[in-house]
Every structure is written in structure tokens, then in C-alpha cells.
Amino acid sequence: MKWKKQENLPIPILSWCEDIEPSALVQAENLARHPALRYHVALMPDCHCGYGMPIGGVIAAKDAVIPAAVGKDIGCGMVAVETDIPSERLTEMRFRREIQLALKKAIPVGEGGLHKNPQEWEGFERYLDTPGTYEHFVSAIDRRNLGTLGGGNHFIEIQKSDDDFVWLMLHSGSRNLGKRIEEFYQEQAVALCKRYYTPLADPDLAFLPVEEQAGQYYFRDMNFALEYAFENRRRMMQRFKSVFQEFLPEANFVREINIHHNYAALENHFGEDLYIHRKGATSAKTDETGIIPGSMGTASYIVRGLGNVRSFMSCSHGAGRRMSRNEACATLSAADCDAAMRGIVCDRWHPVTRYGKGKKVLDLSEAPLAYKDIDAVIAAEADLVEVQVRLTPLAVVKG
């Protein structure tokens, strides 16, 4: 842990992030004044400003859930697969490019990337058969989105370990489903807090008591989004493995790890049942296997949790942004971003219209230079996790 702040706060802030941006610190202080929170606010080393609550934050709520403390991308997470293929088999850039192009054909990517036909999954029917559930959370777009990557910071990577074996990794979540669930219940939480005149430092941190039906339904539907996100990653990884074996038929898959960040769970900490909210944070219970990705062009890590109670047994979920998307596009140069990706198969930067600009600029928002130093992030949480495997990228597909 790097520092602790408690002066003039009902509960302290414990931070593993040494230099936190002022806006994220304000959000953490607002959380420390929240009437439903207990013990402390924990900030992971990848912490940066989010919506209502910092990304890289972990909190413990008593008998309440806070939609904004989970966020819109419910169940966003990672899946990684270890193979028995030596990394020397992928030395040739041309060979890696062929696999990358095949992956882009096999797995729909980008915000508009959908399957042409609805996907079958028993989870849809199980949810709809549950009394009190909402049909609008199983829409046609949800059925077509299942098994697709999405956009933003979601990615597919072929990586090599420091002991020179190939790993497969991807990052995605519940797609549009999680966003709609968060917005639906956030509106109810705001109305409920206004009705009971509950004082909040930030109205975005409106909460739902679990004794209220809305609180119970949010927790149910959030968990449905977690199941959807897990299945979404599982399906894409199944296609990933199939494509990989088309090029390397002898490949065997040693183990598969599939985990969430962005969720709330009822857990026992300090002898008390609490709703632990991890927004841009990963569970790191004792001996639990986790994945902490870097940015495209930098290392990722497979880690073992140490069960640190001060972090509510959590760790970072990645490198964490050091620049907003608009700032990255406005200040970074394509030449510097190209240099950061040297030796890695990836697509070129494409033009986009950034918010409020009205003109096209190169989208450099996901370049390595827009993110914190992943190695410094890992070093800052040495009391939260132990590194098991270090991975570096060979080829990248971005959403």
C-alpha cells in the first residue's frame, strides 16, 4: 500500500496508486462519505477517474448495491489459454499476420460487429423462465452480440510467455446488455435516494438497498450479465482455439482462465457479509488465479492472489489509463505509437471523429503510450498478488 487518507472522512482511503489524478481522488473522497459503505475505500495501482467511482476502486457496501460502482460494462473481463506451442513457431511476422486475419474473419469485432443470426444459449431461456425478470434484457441484439468482441479497449492477442510458450488472450464483457441494465437501475436508484432524502456527496453514487425489490432485481440482473459476459468470452475463445489449430494442428491447450472485473459480490470480510464492488478491479483471494493485462504492445501477467484483507482481497484489472481518449488522440503522434508496436502484428491506426471535435483524427486512444506502465503497476501491488507468468504480445486484434 502506498498511502492512507482519513482526515475529515468517515472511513479512510487506502491507496496502492501513488500518484492519483485529482478527479479520481475527489471520487474516492465522495465514496468515503457514502452512507452505505463500511471499513475503507481501496484504490488499486491502475486507478483513474471513472463515472461516479474511480476505475480501479473496491468498496464494501452493507445491505446495498450501487449500480455506478459496478459500471456499464458489467462483467467485463479476461480469458487466457496456455498452449504447448513453443513461441519460436511464430517467429515469422507473415505467419502471425495470417492468423490475425483469420481471427478477424472468425470473430466479429468493433461496436457494430454482430453475428448475422441470433445465437442459441440456454442462459437466455433460464433467465426468462425466472419469475419477475424483464424480457427487454433478452433482446434480438443481445442474441446476436453473444460471442462478439465489441470496441473500445477490448482486444484479442497472441502472446508468448517468458518461458517461450504461446498463450491466447482476449478481453470483453457483456456488450450492450450490461449498459442497459446499469442505466435501467441507476435511474431507479437516483429516484429512490431522492424519495428518502438520502444525502450523497455525488448523486451518481445512488444506491439500492437489498431489502428493496429494485435492489434484489439489480443484483439478479447484474449476475445474469456476468453469466452472459463469461459465455461471451468462452465462445470467442473457442473460435480462437479453432483458428489457432487450423494453422498449428498439433496445438494442445494446457489450461484456461476466465475471470470478471466490474461486478458486485456478496462476500464475508472482517466477519461481516458485505457487497464488495470491484470496478476495474479483480478478485485476488488466497491462491486465486488472476489475469492482469497491459496495453497493446506491453506485457500482461498471470498472477496468484495473496488474499490481502486491506484490498478486500482484490488487485488491479490492468495497466489503467494515464490519458483520456480525447487527450491521447490530441497529443500522441502516430510515429511514436508505431514505434511502441514495433515487432507486433497489428492494424494501422484509423481515423475517427472525437467527441466535440467535428473532424477526423487518428484514433490513438488505445496505444501503449495512453496507458500507465504495467510493470510499475504490478510492482505496486506486490502485497496483493504474486506473478506466475509474464506474457508479451506477438499479434493483436482490437475492437
GROMACS .gro file of C-alpha atoms in nm:
model
  399
    1MET     CA    1   0.000   0.000   0.000
    2LYS     CA    2   0.128   0.348  -0.090
    3TRP     CA    3  -0.073   0.581   0.133
    4LYS     CA    4  -0.377   0.625   0.360
    5LYS     CA    5  -0.608   0.927   0.388
    6GLN     CA    6  -0.865   0.968   0.666
    7GLU     CA    7  -0.869   1.332   0.778
    8ASN     CA    8  -1.227   1.471   0.765
    9LEU     CA    9  -1.356   1.143   0.616
   10PRO     CA   10  -1.595   0.895   0.784
   11ILE     CA   11  -1.392   0.599   0.653
   12PRO     CA   12  -1.032   0.605   0.524
   13ILE     CA   13  -0.899   0.572   0.171
   14LEU     CA   14  -0.626   0.310   0.128
   15SER     CA   15  -0.436   0.353  -0.197
   16TRP     CA   16  -0.195   0.132  -0.388
   17CYS     CA   17  -0.183   0.410  -0.651
   18GLU     CA   18   0.094   0.651  -0.553
   19ASP     CA   19   0.011   0.940  -0.787
   20ILE     CA   20  -0.366   0.957  -0.827
   21GLU     CA   21  -0.522   1.216  -1.056
   22PRO     CA   22  -0.718   1.486  -0.864
   23SER     CA   23  -1.054   1.398  -1.021
   24ALA     CA   24  -1.019   1.033  -0.914
   25LEU     CA   25  -0.925   1.141  -0.561
   26VAL     CA   26  -1.240   1.354  -0.540
   27GLN     CA   27  -1.443   1.050  -0.644
   28ALA     CA   28  -1.271   0.840  -0.377
   29GLU     CA   29  -1.349   1.104  -0.112
   30ASN     CA   30  -1.713   1.104  -0.221
   31LEU     CA   31  -1.718   0.728  -0.171
   32ALA     CA   32  -1.562   0.765   0.175
   33ARG     CA   33  -1.864   0.979   0.271
   34HIS     CA   34  -2.118   0.730   0.133
   35PRO     CA   35  -2.374   0.620   0.395
   36ALA     CA   36  -2.380   0.256   0.280
   37LEU     CA   37  -2.003   0.192   0.280
   38ARG     CA   38  -1.801   0.023   0.552
   39TYR     CA   39  -1.436  -0.004   0.661
   40HIS     CA   40  -1.247   0.182   0.385
   41VAL     CA   41  -1.218   0.265   0.015
   42ALA     CA   42  -0.942   0.068  -0.163
   43LEU     CA   43  -0.773   0.210  -0.473
   44MET     CA   44  -0.573  -0.022  -0.695
   45PRO     CA   45  -0.248   0.092  -0.866
   46ASP     CA   46  -0.422   0.129  -1.205
   47CYS     CA   47  -0.673   0.376  -1.055
   48HIS     CA   48  -0.804   0.660  -1.271
   49CYS     CA   49  -1.119   0.871  -1.299
   50GLY     CA   50  -1.442   0.695  -1.394
   51TYR     CA   51  -1.814   0.765  -1.381
   52GLY     CA   52  -1.913   0.827  -1.018
   53MET     CA   53  -1.646   0.590  -0.886
   54PRO     CA   54  -1.281   0.561  -0.992
   55ILE     CA   55  -1.182   0.278  -1.224
   56GLY     CA   56  -0.959   0.059  -1.011
   57GLY     CA   57  -1.171   0.106  -0.699
   58VAL     CA   58  -1.300  -0.150  -0.449
   59ILE     CA   59  -1.566  -0.079  -0.185
   60ALA     CA   60  -1.773  -0.273   0.069
   61ALA     CA   61  -2.141  -0.184   0.098
   62LYS     CA   62  -2.366  -0.303   0.381
   63ASP     CA   63  -2.704  -0.430   0.259
   64ALA     CA   64  -2.688  -0.216  -0.056
   65VAL     CA   65  -2.577  -0.224  -0.419
   66ILE     CA   66  -2.454   0.078  -0.615
   67PRO     CA   67  -2.501   0.048  -0.994
   68ALA     CA   68  -2.238   0.311  -1.079
   69ALA     CA   69  -1.985   0.127  -0.859
   70VAL     CA   70  -2.010  -0.169  -1.096
   71GLY     CA   71  -2.042   0.042  -1.409
   72LYS     CA   72  -2.195  -0.002  -1.751
   73ASP     CA   73  -1.966  -0.278  -1.883
   74ILE     CA   74  -2.090  -0.533  -1.629
   75GLY     CA   75  -1.877  -0.846  -1.624
   76CYS     CA   76  -1.604  -0.711  -1.849
   77GLY     CA   77  -1.314  -0.945  -1.801
   78MET     CA   78  -1.039  -1.164  -1.936
   79VAL     CA   79  -0.989  -1.516  -2.066
   80ALA     CA   80  -0.643  -1.662  -2.122
   81VAL     CA   81  -0.537  -2.001  -2.255
   82GLU     CA   82  -0.193  -2.159  -2.222
   83THR     CA   83  -0.077  -2.373  -2.517
   84ASP     CA   84   0.207  -2.621  -2.557
   85ILE     CA   85   0.331  -2.449  -2.876
   86PRO     CA   86   0.684  -2.304  -2.849
   87SER     CA   87   0.686  -1.934  -2.935
   88GLU     CA   88   0.959  -1.995  -3.194
   89ARG     CA   89   0.686  -2.142  -3.418
   90LEU     CA   90   0.550  -1.787  -3.454
   91THR     CA   91   0.876  -1.611  -3.535
   92GLU     CA   92   0.768  -1.512  -3.886
   93MET     CA   93   0.559  -1.192  -3.895
   94ARG     CA   94   0.384  -1.309  -4.213
   95PHE     CA   95   0.261  -1.626  -4.038
   96ARG     CA   96   0.131  -1.423  -3.742
   97ARG     CA   97  -0.046  -1.188  -3.983
   98GLU     CA   98  -0.224  -1.481  -4.148
   99ILE     CA   99  -0.354  -1.597  -3.810
  100GLN     CA  100  -0.458  -1.243  -3.718
  101LEU     CA  101  -0.655  -1.202  -4.041
  102ALA     CA  102  -0.825  -1.538  -3.985
  103LEU     CA  103  -0.925  -1.432  -3.633
  104LYS     CA  104  -1.084  -1.113  -3.765
  105LYS     CA  105  -1.295  -1.322  -4.002
  106ALA     CA  106  -1.392  -1.575  -3.736
  107ILE     CA  107  -1.484  -1.337  -3.452
  108PRO     CA  108  -1.698  -1.024  -3.510
  109VAL     CA  109  -1.515  -0.717  -3.377
  110GLY     CA  110  -1.597  -0.349  -3.326
  111GLU     CA  111  -1.910  -0.184  -3.188
  112GLY     CA  112  -2.110  -0.279  -3.498
  113GLY     CA  113  -1.971  -0.631  -3.522
  114LEU     CA  114  -2.263  -0.870  -3.474
  115HIS     CA  115  -2.348  -1.222  -3.577
  116LYS     CA  116  -2.585  -1.233  -3.872
  117ASN     CA  117  -2.815  -1.471  -3.688
  118PRO     CA  118  -2.934  -1.493  -3.325
  119GLN     CA  119  -2.718  -1.719  -3.107
  120GLU     CA  120  -2.864  -2.004  -2.903
  121TRP     CA  121  -2.779  -2.014  -2.530
  122GLU     CA  122  -2.974  -2.183  -2.254
  123GLY     CA  123  -2.894  -1.887  -2.028
  124PHE     CA  124  -3.147  -1.674  -2.217
  125GLU     CA  125  -3.429  -1.917  -2.153
  126ARG     CA  126  -3.324  -1.977  -1.791
  127TYR     CA  127  -3.338  -1.604  -1.724
  128LEU     CA  128  -3.676  -1.558  -1.896
  129ASP     CA  129  -3.820  -1.853  -1.701
  130THR     CA  130  -3.731  -1.683  -1.370
  131PRO     CA  131  -4.032  -1.501  -1.215
  132GLY     CA  132  -4.007  -1.123  -1.228
  133THR     CA  133  -3.740  -1.098  -1.499
  134TYR     CA  134  -3.759  -0.850  -1.785
  135GLU     CA  135  -3.796  -0.954  -2.148
  136HIS     CA  136  -3.616  -0.640  -2.269
  137PHE     CA  137  -3.291  -0.776  -2.123
  138VAL     CA  138  -3.303  -1.060  -2.378
  139SER     CA  139  -3.334  -0.860  -2.698
  140ALA     CA  140  -3.253  -0.952  -3.056
  141ILE     CA  141  -2.929  -0.756  -3.030
  142ASP     CA  142  -2.827  -0.947  -2.715
  143ARG     CA  143  -2.875  -1.275  -2.901
  144ARG     CA  144  -2.668  -1.152  -3.197
  145ASN     CA  145  -2.399  -0.998  -2.975
  146LEU     CA  146  -2.316  -1.321  -2.794
  147GLY     CA  147  -1.968  -1.430  -2.899
  148THR     CA  148  -1.856  -1.089  -3.033
  149LEU     CA  149  -1.571  -0.870  -2.914
  150GLY     CA  150  -1.704  -0.515  -2.911
  151GLY     CA  151  -1.494  -0.200  -2.939
  152GLY     CA  152  -1.300   0.037  -2.716
  153ASN     CA  153  -1.028  -0.133  -2.515
  154HIS     CA  154  -1.147  -0.486  -2.592
  155PHE     CA  155  -0.886  -0.698  -2.768
  156ILE     CA  156  -0.767  -1.039  -2.886
  157GLU     CA  157  -0.396  -1.121  -2.850
  158ILE     CA  158  -0.149  -1.395  -2.929
  159GLN     CA  159   0.125  -1.378  -2.668
  160LYS     CA  160   0.444  -1.552  -2.566
  161SER     CA  161   0.548  -1.634  -2.211
  162ASP     CA  162   0.891  -1.571  -2.066
  163ASP     CA  163   0.948  -1.947  -2.084
  164ASP     CA  164   0.874  -1.926  -2.459
  165PHE     CA  165   0.531  -2.082  -2.499
  166VAL     CA  166   0.233  -1.931  -2.682
  167TRP     CA  167  -0.072  -1.804  -2.492
  168LEU     CA  168  -0.407  -1.687  -2.628
  169MET     CA  169  -0.588  -1.400  -2.453
  170LEU     CA  170  -0.894  -1.183  -2.505
  171HIS     CA  171  -1.076  -0.905  -2.320
  172SER     CA  172  -1.451  -0.843  -2.346
  173GLY     CA  173  -1.770  -0.825  -2.139
  174SER     CA  174  -2.149  -0.821  -2.152
  175ARG     CA  175  -2.163  -0.589  -2.453
  176ASN     CA  176  -2.479  -0.374  -2.476
  177LEU     CA  177  -2.666  -0.584  -2.217
  178GLY     CA  178  -2.460  -0.458  -1.921
  179LYS     CA  179  -2.501  -0.096  -2.029
  180ARG     CA  180  -2.880  -0.123  -2.044
  181ILE     CA  181  -2.900  -0.297  -1.706
  182GLU     CA  182  -2.687  -0.029  -1.540
  183GLU     CA  183  -2.886   0.258  -1.690
  184PHE     CA  184  -3.220   0.096  -1.601
  185TYR     CA  185  -3.132   0.051  -1.234
  186GLN     CA  186  -2.928   0.370  -1.200
  187GLU     CA  187  -3.246   0.565  -1.278
  188GLN     CA  188  -3.433   0.373  -1.009
  189ALA     CA  189  -3.151   0.425  -0.758
  190VAL     CA  190  -3.149   0.802  -0.814
  191ALA     CA  191  -3.527   0.819  -0.770
  192LEU     CA  192  -3.516   0.606  -0.456
  193CYS     CA  193  -3.245   0.816  -0.292
  194LYS     CA  194  -3.435   1.135  -0.373
  195ARG     CA  195  -3.754   0.988  -0.226
  196TYR     CA  196  -3.585   0.913   0.104
  197TYR     CA  197  -3.375   1.234   0.101
  198THR     CA  198  -3.058   1.030   0.139
  199PRO     CA  199  -2.759   1.269   0.145
  200LEU     CA  200  -2.493   1.177  -0.111
  201ALA     CA  201  -2.170   1.358  -0.195
  202ASP     CA  202  -2.236   1.265  -0.559
  203PRO     CA  203  -2.584   1.177  -0.690
  204ASP     CA  204  -2.420   0.938  -0.939
  205LEU     CA  205  -2.349   0.715  -0.637
  206ALA     CA  206  -2.718   0.649  -0.577
  207PHE     CA  207  -2.774   0.307  -0.421
  208LEU     CA  208  -3.040   0.038  -0.392
  209PRO     CA  209  -3.097  -0.124  -0.051
  210VAL     CA  210  -3.112  -0.501  -0.096
  211GLU     CA  211  -3.429  -0.509   0.115
  212GLU     CA  212  -3.598  -0.320  -0.170
  213GLN     CA  213  -3.723  -0.520  -0.469
  214ALA     CA  214  -3.518  -0.297  -0.702
  215GLY     CA  215  -3.201  -0.389  -0.513
  216GLN     CA  216  -3.278  -0.759  -0.536
  217TYR     CA  217  -3.363  -0.732  -0.905
  218TYR     CA  218  -3.048  -0.534  -0.985
  219PHE     CA  219  -2.832  -0.798  -0.817
  220ARG     CA  220  -3.016  -1.071  -1.009
  221ASP     CA  221  -2.984  -0.897  -1.345
  222MET     CA  222  -2.622  -0.797  -1.282
  223ASN     CA  223  -2.545  -1.166  -1.224
  224PHE     CA  224  -2.726  -1.252  -1.549
  225ALA     CA  225  -2.497  -1.006  -1.726
  226LEU     CA  226  -2.197  -1.176  -1.560
  227GLU     CA  227  -2.311  -1.514  -1.696
  228TYR     CA  228  -2.357  -1.358  -2.039
  229ALA     CA  229  -2.011  -1.200  -2.028
  230PHE     CA  230  -1.849  -1.528  -1.921
  231GLU     CA  231  -2.025  -1.714  -2.203
  232ASN     CA  232  -1.936  -1.438  -2.449
  233ARG     CA  233  -1.566  -1.480  -2.372
  234ARG     CA  234  -1.590  -1.860  -2.368
  235ARG     CA  235  -1.743  -1.868  -2.717
  236MET     CA  236  -1.488  -1.632  -2.864
  237MET     CA  237  -1.203  -1.829  -2.709
  238GLN     CA  238  -1.347  -2.149  -2.857
  239ARG     CA  239  -1.331  -1.988  -3.201
  240PHE     CA  240  -0.983  -1.852  -3.121
  241LYS     CA  241  -0.858  -2.201  -3.037
  242SER     CA  242  -1.015  -2.346  -3.352
  243VAL     CA  243  -0.848  -2.084  -3.572
  244PHE     CA  244  -0.515  -2.140  -3.396
  245GLN     CA  245  -0.537  -2.514  -3.460
  246GLU     CA  246  -0.610  -2.453  -3.829
  247PHE     CA  247  -0.257  -2.313  -3.852
  248LEU     CA  248  -0.097  -2.532  -3.584
  249PRO     CA  249  -0.298  -2.859  -3.576
  250GLU     CA  250  -0.070  -3.015  -3.317
  251ALA     CA  251  -0.155  -2.748  -3.058
  252ASN     CA  252  -0.286  -2.862  -2.720
  253PHE     CA  253  -0.445  -2.632  -2.464
  254VAL     CA  254  -0.300  -2.671  -2.117
  255ARG     CA  255  -0.535  -2.455  -1.909
  256GLU     CA  256  -0.799  -2.184  -1.946
  257ILE     CA  257  -0.865  -1.893  -1.706
  258ASN     CA  258  -1.187  -1.688  -1.738
  259ILE     CA  259  -1.243  -1.403  -1.488
  260HIS     CA  260  -1.450  -1.087  -1.436
  261HIS     CA  261  -1.385  -0.733  -1.335
  262ASN     CA  262  -1.675  -0.481  -1.298
  263TYR     CA  263  -1.913  -0.662  -1.066
  264ALA     CA  264  -2.051  -0.683  -0.712
  265ALA     CA  265  -2.049  -0.998  -0.499
  266LEU     CA  266  -2.175  -1.085  -0.151
  267GLU     CA  267  -1.863  -1.185   0.043
  268ASN     CA  268  -1.756  -1.211   0.405
  269HIS     CA  269  -1.487  -0.967   0.513
  270PHE     CA  270  -1.389  -0.875   0.867
  271GLY     CA  271  -1.651  -1.123   0.991
  272GLU     CA  272  -1.935  -0.944   0.812
  273ASP     CA  273  -2.135  -1.014   0.496
  274LEU     CA  274  -2.079  -0.723   0.258
  275TYR     CA  275  -2.146  -0.642  -0.106
  276ILE     CA  276  -1.795  -0.600  -0.248
  277HIS     CA  277  -1.799  -0.380  -0.559
  278ARG     CA  278  -1.498  -0.417  -0.788
  279LYS     CA  279  -1.499  -0.155  -1.064
  280GLY     CA  280  -1.194  -0.210  -1.280
  281ALA     CA  281  -1.058  -0.447  -1.018
  282THR     CA  282  -1.012  -0.823  -0.996
  283SER     CA  283  -1.065  -1.071  -0.716
  284ALA     CA  284  -0.735  -1.182  -0.561
  285LYS     CA  285  -0.829  -1.426  -0.287
  286THR     CA  286  -0.558  -1.654  -0.150
  287ASP     CA  287  -0.421  -1.876  -0.430
  288GLU     CA  288  -0.684  -1.750  -0.677
  289THR     CA  289  -0.551  -1.726  -1.034
  290GLY     CA  290  -0.594  -1.388  -1.199
  291ILE     CA  291  -0.510  -1.205  -1.523
  292ILE     CA  292  -0.373  -0.851  -1.530
  293PRO     CA  293  -0.335  -0.733  -1.892
  294GLY     CA  294  -0.119  -0.446  -2.006
  295SER     CA  295  -0.199  -0.234  -2.309
  296MET     CA  296  -0.145  -0.342  -2.669
  297GLY     CA  297   0.230  -0.352  -2.706
  298THR     CA  298   0.313  -0.417  -2.340
  299ALA     CA  299   0.328  -0.717  -2.108
  300SER     CA  300   0.038  -0.895  -1.939
  301TYR     CA  301   0.057  -1.110  -1.627
  302ILE     CA  302  -0.093  -1.429  -1.489
  303VAL     CA  303  -0.093  -1.385  -1.111
  304ARG     CA  304  -0.175  -1.567  -0.787
  305GLY     CA  305  -0.385  -1.383  -0.529
  306LEU     CA  306  -0.244  -1.327  -0.180
  307GLY     CA  307  -0.578  -1.261  -0.008
  308ASN     CA  308  -0.485  -0.918   0.132
  309VAL     CA  309  -0.776  -0.812   0.353
  310ARG     CA  310  -0.695  -0.440   0.319
  311SER     CA  311  -0.776  -0.453  -0.054
  312PHE     CA  312  -1.085  -0.665   0.016
  313MET     CA  313  -0.881  -0.943  -0.147
  314SER     CA  314  -0.858  -0.758  -0.479
  315CYS     CA  315  -0.597  -0.637  -0.726
  316SER     CA  316  -0.573  -0.421  -1.039
  317HIS     CA  317  -0.752  -0.521  -1.359
  318GLY     CA  318  -0.491  -0.384  -1.598
  319ALA     CA  319  -0.248  -0.100  -1.657
  320GLY     CA  320  -0.503   0.181  -1.622
  321ARG     CA  321  -0.525   0.488  -1.843
  322ARG     CA  322  -0.292   0.783  -1.797
  323MET     CA  323  -0.460   0.979  -2.079
  324SER     CA  324  -0.826   1.015  -2.171
  325ARG     CA  325  -0.922   0.902  -2.519
  326ASN     CA  326  -0.953   1.260  -2.645
  327GLU     CA  327  -0.621   1.360  -2.487
  328ALA     CA  328  -0.442   1.064  -2.645
  329CYS     CA  329  -0.576   1.147  -2.991
  330ALA     CA  330  -0.485   1.515  -2.950
  331THR     CA  331  -0.134   1.477  -2.809
  332LEU     CA  332   0.021   1.146  -2.921
  333SER     CA  333   0.195   1.108  -3.256
  334ALA     CA  334   0.136   0.817  -3.491
  335ALA     CA  335   0.513   0.774  -3.529
  336ASP     CA  336   0.564   0.728  -3.155
  337CYS     CA  337   0.268   0.489  -3.136
  338ASP     CA  338   0.405   0.289  -3.431
  339ALA     CA  339   0.740   0.263  -3.254
  340ALA     CA  340   0.570   0.126  -2.943
  341MET     CA  341   0.416  -0.152  -3.156
  342ARG     CA  342   0.734  -0.249  -3.341
  343GLY     CA  343   0.760  -0.626  -3.390
  344ILE     CA  344   0.391  -0.686  -3.309
  345VAL     CA  345   0.135  -0.771  -3.579
  346CYS     CA  346  -0.148  -0.518  -3.556
  347ASP     CA  347  -0.367  -0.298  -3.774
  348ARG     CA  348  -0.281   0.061  -3.851
  349TRP     CA  349  -0.442   0.350  -3.664
  350HIS     CA  350  -0.768   0.453  -3.827
  351PRO     CA  351  -0.938   0.794  -3.839
  352VAL     CA  352  -1.232   0.868  -3.608
  353THR     CA  353  -1.435   1.172  -3.510
  354ARG     CA  354  -1.351   1.251  -3.148
  355TYR     CA  355  -1.615   1.395  -2.918
  356GLY     CA  356  -1.681   1.763  -2.981
  357LYS     CA  357  -1.411   1.795  -3.247
  358GLY     CA  358  -1.620   1.765  -3.560
  359LYS     CA  359  -1.322   1.648  -3.762
  360LYS     CA  360  -1.141   1.323  -3.822
  361VAL     CA  361  -0.827   1.242  -3.624
  362LEU     CA  362  -0.623   0.924  -3.591
  363ASP     CA  363  -0.758   0.705  -3.312
  364LEU     CA  364  -0.453   0.665  -3.086
  365SER     CA  365  -0.663   0.616  -2.774
  366GLU     CA  366  -0.557   0.253  -2.724
  367ALA     CA  367  -0.186   0.297  -2.799
  368PRO     CA  368   0.053   0.184  -2.522
  369LEU     CA  369   0.154   0.547  -2.457
  370ALA     CA  370  -0.203   0.625  -2.340
  371TYR     CA  371  -0.166   0.377  -2.052
  372LYS     CA  372   0.033   0.356  -1.731
  373ASP     CA  373   0.348   0.146  -1.707
  374ILE     CA  374   0.216  -0.206  -1.643
  375ASP     CA  375   0.540  -0.314  -1.477
  376ALA     CA  376   0.515  -0.027  -1.228
  377VAL     CA  377   0.150  -0.123  -1.162
  378ILE     CA  378   0.249  -0.484  -1.090
  379ALA     CA  379   0.534  -0.373  -0.863
  380ALA     CA  380   0.296  -0.150  -0.665
  381GLU     CA  381   0.071  -0.447  -0.577
  382ALA     CA  382   0.335  -0.695  -0.466
  383ASP     CA  383   0.140  -0.736  -0.140
  384LEU     CA  384  -0.179  -0.823  -0.335
  385VAL     CA  385  -0.058  -1.073  -0.598
  386GLU     CA  386   0.239  -1.286  -0.691
  387VAL     CA  387   0.342  -1.302  -1.057
  388GLN     CA  388   0.323  -1.652  -1.205
  389VAL     CA  389   0.370  -1.586  -1.579
  390ARG     CA  390   0.478  -1.280  -1.776
  391LEU     CA  391   0.340  -1.253  -2.130
  392THR     CA  392   0.433  -1.025  -2.419
  393PRO     CA  393   0.223  -0.969  -2.736
  394LEU     CA  394   0.301  -1.119  -3.076
  395ALA     CA  395  -0.020  -1.021  -3.260
  396VAL     CA  396  -0.319  -0.802  -3.167
  397VAL     CA  397  -0.678  -0.762  -3.288
  398LYS     CA  398  -0.851  -0.454  -3.147
  399GLY     CA  399  -1.223  -0.398  -3.119
   0.00000   0.00000   0.00000
